[in-house]
Coordinates of C-alpha atoms in Angstrom, one line a residue:
F1 CA 13.4 10.5 47.8
L2 CA 16.9 9.6 48.9
L3 CA 15.9 9.3 52.5
R4 CA 12.8 7.2 51.7
D5 CA 14.7 4.8 49.5
G6 CA 17.5 4.6 52.1
L7 CA 15.1 3.7 54.8
R8 CA 13.4 1.1 52.6
A9 CA 16.8 -0.4 51.7
E10 CA 17.8 -0.5 55.4
A11 CA 14.5 -2.2 56.3
E12 CA 15.1 -4.9 53.7
W13 CA 18.7 -5.4 54.9
R14 CA 17.6 -5.9 58.5
A15 CA 14.8 -8.3 57.5
R16 CA 17.2 -10.7 55.8
A17 CA 19.6 -13.2 57.3
V18 CA 22.0 -12.9 54.3
A19 CA 22.1 -9.5 52.6
R20 CA 24.5 -7.2 50.8
R21 CA 24.9 -3.7 52.0
P22 CA 23.0 -1.1 49.9
A23 CA 25.0 -0.1 46.8
W24 CA 24.5 3.6 47.5
P25 CA 24.6 5.3 51.0
R26 CA 21.3 7.1 50.3
K27 CA 20.6 8.2 53.9
M28 CA 24.1 9.7 54.2
M29 CA 23.7 11.4 50.9
A30 CA 20.4 12.8 52.1
S31 CA 22.1 14.1 55.2
G32 CA 24.8 15.8 53.1
L33 CA 22.3 17.4 50.8
T34 CA 20.3 18.6 53.8
G35 CA 23.4 20.2 55.2
I36 CA 24.3 21.8 51.9
G37 CA 20.7 23.2 51.5
V38 CA 20.7 24.7 55.0
A39 CA 24.2 26.2 54.5
L40 CA 23.2 27.8 51.2
A41 CA 20.0 29.2 52.8
A42 CA 22.0 30.6 55.7
W43 CA 24.6 32.1 53.5
S44 CA 22.0 33.9 51.4
G45 CA 20.8 35.6 54.6
D46 CA 22.8 37.7 57.0
G47 CA 25.2 35.0 58.1
G48 CA 28.7 34.7 56.7
I49 CA 30.4 31.7 55.3
I50 CA 31.5 30.3 58.7
G51 CA 28.0 30.7 60.2
A52 CA 26.5 29.1 57.1
A53 CA 28.9 26.2 57.4
L54 CA 28.1 25.7 61.0
Y55 CA 24.4 25.7 60.3
G56 CA 24.9 23.1 57.5
L57 CA 27.0 20.9 59.8
A58 CA 24.4 21.1 62.5
A59 CA 21.6 20.2 60.1
S60 CA 23.6 17.2 58.7
G61 CA 24.3 16.1 62.3
L62 CA 20.7 16.3 63.3
H63 CA 19.6 14.4 60.2
V64 CA 22.1 11.6 61.0
A65 CA 20.9 11.5 64.6
A66 CA 17.3 11.3 63.6
F67 CA 17.7 8.7 60.8
G68 CA 21.1 7.0 61.3
I69 CA 23.5 6.0 58.6
D70 CA 23.2 3.3 55.9
P71 CA 24.3 -0.3 56.7
M72 CA 28.0 -0.4 56.0
S73 CA 28.6 -4.2 55.9
D74 CA 27.2 -7.3 54.4
K75 CA 25.2 -9.7 56.6
R76 CA 26.5 -13.2 56.6
I77 CA 26.0 -16.5 58.4
E78 CA 28.8 -18.0 60.5
G79 CA 30.1 -21.3 59.3
V80 CA 29.1 -20.8 55.6
D81 CA 31.8 -19.8 53.1
D82 CA 31.6 -16.5 51.4
H83 CA 31.1 -18.0 47.9
Q84 CA 28.0 -19.9 49.0
Q85 CA 26.6 -16.8 50.8
D86 CA 27.2 -14.6 47.7
R87 CA 25.3 -17.1 45.6
V88 CA 22.4 -17.0 48.1
A89 CA 22.4 -13.2 48.2
K90 CA 22.3 -13.0 44.4
V91 CA 19.4 -15.5 44.1
V92 CA 17.5 -13.7 46.9
D93 CA 18.0 -10.3 45.3
E94 CA 16.7 -11.6 42.0
A95 CA 13.7 -13.2 43.7
E96 CA 12.8 -10.0 45.6
S97 CA 13.0 -8.1 42.4
Y98 CA 10.6 -10.4 40.7
L99 CA 8.2 -10.2 43.6
A100 CA 8.4 -6.4 43.6
Q101 CA 7.6 -6.2 39.9
M102 CA 4.8 -8.6 40.3
R103 CA 3.3 -6.5 43.1
E104 CA 3.8 -3.3 41.1
A105 CA 2.0 -4.7 38.1
V106 CA -1.1 -5.9 40.0
S107 CA -1.3 -2.9 42.4
A108 CA -1.8 -0.6 39.4
L109 CA -5.2 -2.3 38.9
R110 CA -6.4 -1.1 42.3
D111 CA -8.2 -4.3 42.9
R112 CA -8.2 -5.2 46.6
R113 CA -8.9 -8.9 46.1
L114 CA -6.0 -9.3 43.7
D115 CA -3.7 -7.3 45.9
E116 CA -4.5 -9.7 48.8
R117 CA -3.9 -12.8 46.6
V118 CA -0.5 -11.4 45.4
T119 CA 0.5 -10.4 49.0
A120 CA -0.4 -13.9 50.2
F121 CA 1.8 -15.5 47.5
Q122 CA 4.6 -13.1 48.3
A123 CA 4.5 -14.1 51.9
R124 CA 4.7 -17.8 50.8
A125 CA 7.6 -17.2 48.5
R126 CA 9.5 -15.3 51.3
E127 CA 9.1 -18.3 53.5
M128 CA 11.2 -20.2 51.0
I129 CA 13.6 -17.3 50.8
R130 CA 14.1 -17.2 54.6
T131 CA 14.6 -21.0 54.6
V132 CA 17.4 -20.7 52.1
E133 CA 19.0 -17.8 53.9
R134 CA 19.0 -19.8 57.2
D135 CA 20.5 -22.8 55.4
P136 CA 22.2 -22.1 52.1
R137 CA 22.4 -25.9 51.4
D138 CA 18.8 -25.6 50.4
L139 CA 19.7 -23.3 47.5
T140 CA 19.9 -26.2 45.1
Q141 CA 16.3 -27.3 45.8
A142 CA 15.0 -23.7 45.7
R143 CA 16.9 -22.2 42.8
R144 CA 14.4 -23.1 40.1
Y145 CA 11.5 -21.8 42.2
L146 CA 13.1 -18.5 43.2
G147 CA 14.4 -17.9 39.6
V148 CA 12.5 -19.5 36.8
Y149 CA 9.1 -19.8 38.5
L150 CA 9.1 -16.3 40.0
M151 CA 10.2 -14.8 36.7
G152 CA 7.3 -16.6 35.0
A153 CA 4.9 -15.3 37.8
R154 CA 6.2 -11.8 37.2
D155 CA 5.7 -12.1 33.4
A156 CA 2.2 -13.5 33.8
S157 CA 1.3 -10.7 36.2
V158 CA 2.5 -8.0 33.8
K159 CA 0.5 -9.6 30.9
F160 CA -2.6 -10.1 33.0
A161 CA -2.5 -6.6 34.3
D162 CA -2.2 -5.2 30.8
L163 CA -5.1 -7.4 29.6
W164 CA -7.4 -6.7 32.5
S165 CA -6.9 -2.9 32.3
R166 CA -8.0 -2.9 28.7
N167 CA -11.0 -5.2 28.6
R168 CA -11.8 -6.8 32.0
D169 CA -11.5 -10.4 30.6
S170 CA -13.1 -12.5 33.4
A171 CA -11.7 -15.8 31.9
A172 CA -8.2 -14.3 32.0
R173 CA -8.7 -13.3 35.6
A174 CA -9.9 -16.7 36.6
E175 CA -6.9 -18.3 35.0
Y176 CA -4.5 -15.8 36.7
E177 CA -6.1 -16.5 40.1
S178 CA -5.8 -20.2 39.5
L179 CA -2.1 -19.7 38.7
L180 CA -1.6 -17.9 42.0
T181 CA -3.3 -20.8 43.8
D182 CA -1.0 -23.3 42.1
L183 CA 2.1 -21.3 42.8
D184 CA 1.2 -20.9 46.5
A185 CA 0.6 -24.7 46.9
N186 CA 3.8 -25.6 45.1
F187 CA 6.0 -23.1 47.0
A188 CA 4.4 -24.3 50.3
A189 CA 5.1 -28.0 49.4
R190 CA 8.7 -27.4 48.3
T191 CA 9.4 -25.3 51.5
E192 CA 8.0 -28.1 53.6
T193 CA 10.2 -30.6 51.8
M194 CA 13.3 -28.4 52.4
L195 CA 12.4 -28.2 56.2
L196 CA 12.0 -31.9 56.4
S197 CA 15.3 -32.4 54.7
D198 CA 16.9 -30.1 57.2
R199 CA 15.3 -32.1 60.1
T200 CA 16.6 -35.3 58.6
D201 CA 20.1 -33.9 58.3
M202 CA 19.9 -32.8 62.0
D203 CA 18.7 -36.3 63.1
I204 CA 21.6 -37.9 61.2
E205 CA 24.1 -35.6 62.9
I206 CA 22.6 -36.3 66.3
R207 CA 22.8 -40.1 65.8
V208 CA 26.4 -39.8 64.6
L209 CA 27.4 -37.7 67.6
R210 CA 25.7 -40.1 70.0
D211 CA 27.5 -43.1 68.4
R212 CA 30.8 -41.3 68.9
L213 CA 29.9 -40.5 72.5
A214 CA 29.0 -44.1 73.1
R215 CA 32.3 -45.3 71.7
E216 CA 34.2 -42.8 73.8
G217 CA 32.3 -44.0 76.9
V218 CA 33.3 -47.6 76.2
V219 CA 36.9 -46.6 75.8
A220 CA 36.8 -44.6 79.1
K221 CA 35.4 -47.6 81.0
S222 CA 37.9 -50.0 79.6
E223 CA 40.7 -47.6 80.5
E224 CA 39.4 -47.4 84.1
G225 CA 39.4 -51.2 84.3
N226 CA 43.0 -51.5 83.2
E227 CA 44.1 -49.1 85.9

């Protein structure tokens, strides 16, 4: 389970633009335990301590060669201060936790249609997450969505899953699916607004830069005329 969790944590780390390194080096711990297990097995046989140790080291080395080591550093974006990136990482970690709990609650029902609806909403929410990771300035606009709204979606999913597993309340299901539709639409609209805001900021920066270049050009021409 250490290796499985380590591989999952590494995949999540690689998928994100801003990410903290895993709190525990699970893959390296799995390599160490594999080596210890092989060494103990070899020692209980005909081999001596040195032979057992060599077998254990070889097993650990092969494990590392096959699966690698855990990410050892945080992922950050150049040009953004550490404090802002830490804030983004904290909000993203919280949002991913809510999404995982939401998925866990609904997947326990073994309902393919609901699984697909929740998966689609997760993809929509992660579009916003990736947008914030690419430009932490969007965090102010997204914080309520990635915090309060996702927490509410998680709570609603847990309550619906409990209710549906007990009495198959069709009205409750319709209301829950309607909630997913509303959430998807609102997250999509907010993400689009954030992207448009980023485009506006870029257009302003381009205009300012062009104005400066134009002024520099005028200065250059006047300097040539004086010569």
